[in-house]
Coordinates of C-alpha atoms in Angstrom, one line a residue:
X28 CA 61.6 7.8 -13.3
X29 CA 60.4 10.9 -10.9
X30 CA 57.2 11.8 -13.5
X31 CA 56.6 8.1 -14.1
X32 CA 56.3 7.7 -10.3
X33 CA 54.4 10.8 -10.0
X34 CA 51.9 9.9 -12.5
X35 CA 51.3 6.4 -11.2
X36 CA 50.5 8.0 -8.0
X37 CA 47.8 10.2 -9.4
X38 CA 46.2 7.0 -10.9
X39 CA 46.0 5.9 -7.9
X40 CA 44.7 8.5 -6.0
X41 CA 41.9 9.3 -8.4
X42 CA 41.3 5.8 -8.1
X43 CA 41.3 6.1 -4.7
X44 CA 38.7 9.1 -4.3
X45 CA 36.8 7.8 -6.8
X46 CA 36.0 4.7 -4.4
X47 CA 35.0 6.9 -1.9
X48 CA 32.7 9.1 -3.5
X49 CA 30.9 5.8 -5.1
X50 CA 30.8 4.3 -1.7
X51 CA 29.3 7.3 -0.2
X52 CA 26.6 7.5 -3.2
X53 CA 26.1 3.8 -3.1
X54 CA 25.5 4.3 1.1
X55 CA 23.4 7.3 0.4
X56 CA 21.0 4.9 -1.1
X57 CA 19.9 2.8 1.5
X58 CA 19.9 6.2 3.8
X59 CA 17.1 7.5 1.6
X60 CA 14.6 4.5 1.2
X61 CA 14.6 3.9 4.7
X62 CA 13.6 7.5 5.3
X63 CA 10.9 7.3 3.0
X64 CA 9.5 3.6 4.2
X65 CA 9.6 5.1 8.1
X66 CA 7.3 8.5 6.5
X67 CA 5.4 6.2 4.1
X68 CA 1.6 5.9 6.2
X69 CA 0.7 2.0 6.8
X70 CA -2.7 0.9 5.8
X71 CA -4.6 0.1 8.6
X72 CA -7.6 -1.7 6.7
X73 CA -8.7 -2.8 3.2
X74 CA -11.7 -0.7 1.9
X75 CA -13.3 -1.9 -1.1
X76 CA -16.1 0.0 -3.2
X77 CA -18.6 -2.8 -4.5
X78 CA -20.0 -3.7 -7.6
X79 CA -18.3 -6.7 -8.8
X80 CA -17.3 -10.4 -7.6
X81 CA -14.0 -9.8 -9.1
X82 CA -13.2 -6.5 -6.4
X83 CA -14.3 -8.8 -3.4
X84 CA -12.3 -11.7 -4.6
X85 CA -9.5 -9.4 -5.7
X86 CA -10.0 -8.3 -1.4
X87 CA -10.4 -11.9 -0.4
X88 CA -6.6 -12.3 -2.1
X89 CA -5.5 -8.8 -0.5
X90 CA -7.0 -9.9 2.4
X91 CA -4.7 -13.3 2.9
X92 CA -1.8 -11.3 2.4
X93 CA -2.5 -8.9 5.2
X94 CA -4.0 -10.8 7.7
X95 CA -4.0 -8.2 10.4
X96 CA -5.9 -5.6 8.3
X97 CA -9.7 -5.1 8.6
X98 CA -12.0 -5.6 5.8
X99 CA -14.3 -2.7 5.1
X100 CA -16.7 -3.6 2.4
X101 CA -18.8 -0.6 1.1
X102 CA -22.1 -1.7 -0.9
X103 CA -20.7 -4.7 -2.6
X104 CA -22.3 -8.0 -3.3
X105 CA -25.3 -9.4 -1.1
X106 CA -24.3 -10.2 2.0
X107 CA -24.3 -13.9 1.7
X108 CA -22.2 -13.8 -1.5
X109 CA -19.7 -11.8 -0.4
X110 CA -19.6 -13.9 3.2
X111 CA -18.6 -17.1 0.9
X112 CA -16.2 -15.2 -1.2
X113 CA -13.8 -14.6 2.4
X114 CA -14.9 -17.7 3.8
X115 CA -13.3 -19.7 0.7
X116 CA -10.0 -17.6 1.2
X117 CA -10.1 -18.8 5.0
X118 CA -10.6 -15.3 6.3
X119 CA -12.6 -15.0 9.3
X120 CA -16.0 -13.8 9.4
X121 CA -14.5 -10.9 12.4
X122 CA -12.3 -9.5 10.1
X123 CA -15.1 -8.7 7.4
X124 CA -17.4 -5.7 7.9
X125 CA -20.0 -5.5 4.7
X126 CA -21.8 -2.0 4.5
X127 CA -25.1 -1.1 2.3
X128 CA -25.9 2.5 2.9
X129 CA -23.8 3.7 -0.2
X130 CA -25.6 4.6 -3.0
X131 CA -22.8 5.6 -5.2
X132 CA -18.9 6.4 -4.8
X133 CA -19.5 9.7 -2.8
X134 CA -21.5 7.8 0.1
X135 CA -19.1 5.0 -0.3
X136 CA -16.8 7.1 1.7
X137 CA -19.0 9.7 3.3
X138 CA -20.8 6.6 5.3
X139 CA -18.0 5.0 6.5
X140 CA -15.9 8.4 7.7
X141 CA -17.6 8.1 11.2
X142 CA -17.0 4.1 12.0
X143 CA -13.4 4.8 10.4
X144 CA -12.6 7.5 12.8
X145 CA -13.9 5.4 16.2
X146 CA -11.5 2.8 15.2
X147 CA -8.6 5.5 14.5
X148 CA -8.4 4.1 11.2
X149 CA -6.6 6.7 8.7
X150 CA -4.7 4.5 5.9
X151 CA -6.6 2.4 3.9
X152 CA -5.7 0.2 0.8
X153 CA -8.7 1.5 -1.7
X154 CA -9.5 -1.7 -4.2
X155 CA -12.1 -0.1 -6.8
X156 CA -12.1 -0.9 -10.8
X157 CA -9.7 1.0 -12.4
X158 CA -12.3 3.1 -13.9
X159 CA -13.6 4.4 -10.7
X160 CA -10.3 5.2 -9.2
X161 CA -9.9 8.4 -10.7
X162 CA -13.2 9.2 -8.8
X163 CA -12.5 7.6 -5.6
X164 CA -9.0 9.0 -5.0
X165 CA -10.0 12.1 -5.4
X166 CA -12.5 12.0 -2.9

């Protein structure tokens, strides 16, 4: 009856310990996502690289969902096109900035460095064509 007793004990304690280790693991968890949301950087504007009505509406969509974020758009369509694109999306005209000096995906960025850095502006969400984002993140 003494080994039975003993042995049921074990169980019990393994059982036991291996509760805790799984609840510490499990707690461990949440420790480490929040550490990494808190160092993650927040986009402080939505840059998009023209050449396409689908990137500006794809930003006009973007846009809705993050209504505090500026809209930085770097040689994209005509100005009155791309002004109709937000407007139908119900984005104000104040949160829209349309730029024309860039000539290709260099100048895209290289012409927009100075107003970025006036407005303290150092995350951006990056909407390009897949095929230029290669390109434009490594810029």
């Amino acid at each position: 009856m003494n080994s039975l007793h003993r042995q049921r004990w074990r169980y019990r304690f393994l059982g036991l310990i291996s509760c805790v280790l799984m609840l510490l693991l499990l707690s461990f968890i949440p420790v480490r996502l929040a550490i990494a949301y808190d160092r993650t950087p927040h986009p402080q504007a939505i840059l998009t690289l023209g050449g396409g009505v689908e990137r500006e509406t794809f930003t006009a969509q973007c846009a809705t969902t993050n209504p505090s974020l500026e809209i930085w758009v770097s040689s994209g369509l005509p100005r009155e096109k791309a002004i109709a694109i937000f407007k139908a999306a119900g984005i104000s005209d104040a949160r829209v900035r349309l730029d024309y000096r860039a000539l290709d995906t260099v100048t895209n960025f290289t012409t927009l460095v100075a107003d970025f850095k006036s407005r303290n502006i150092e995350h951006l969400y990056l909407i390009t064509s897949d095929f230029h984002m290669p390109r434009a993140k490594a810029i």
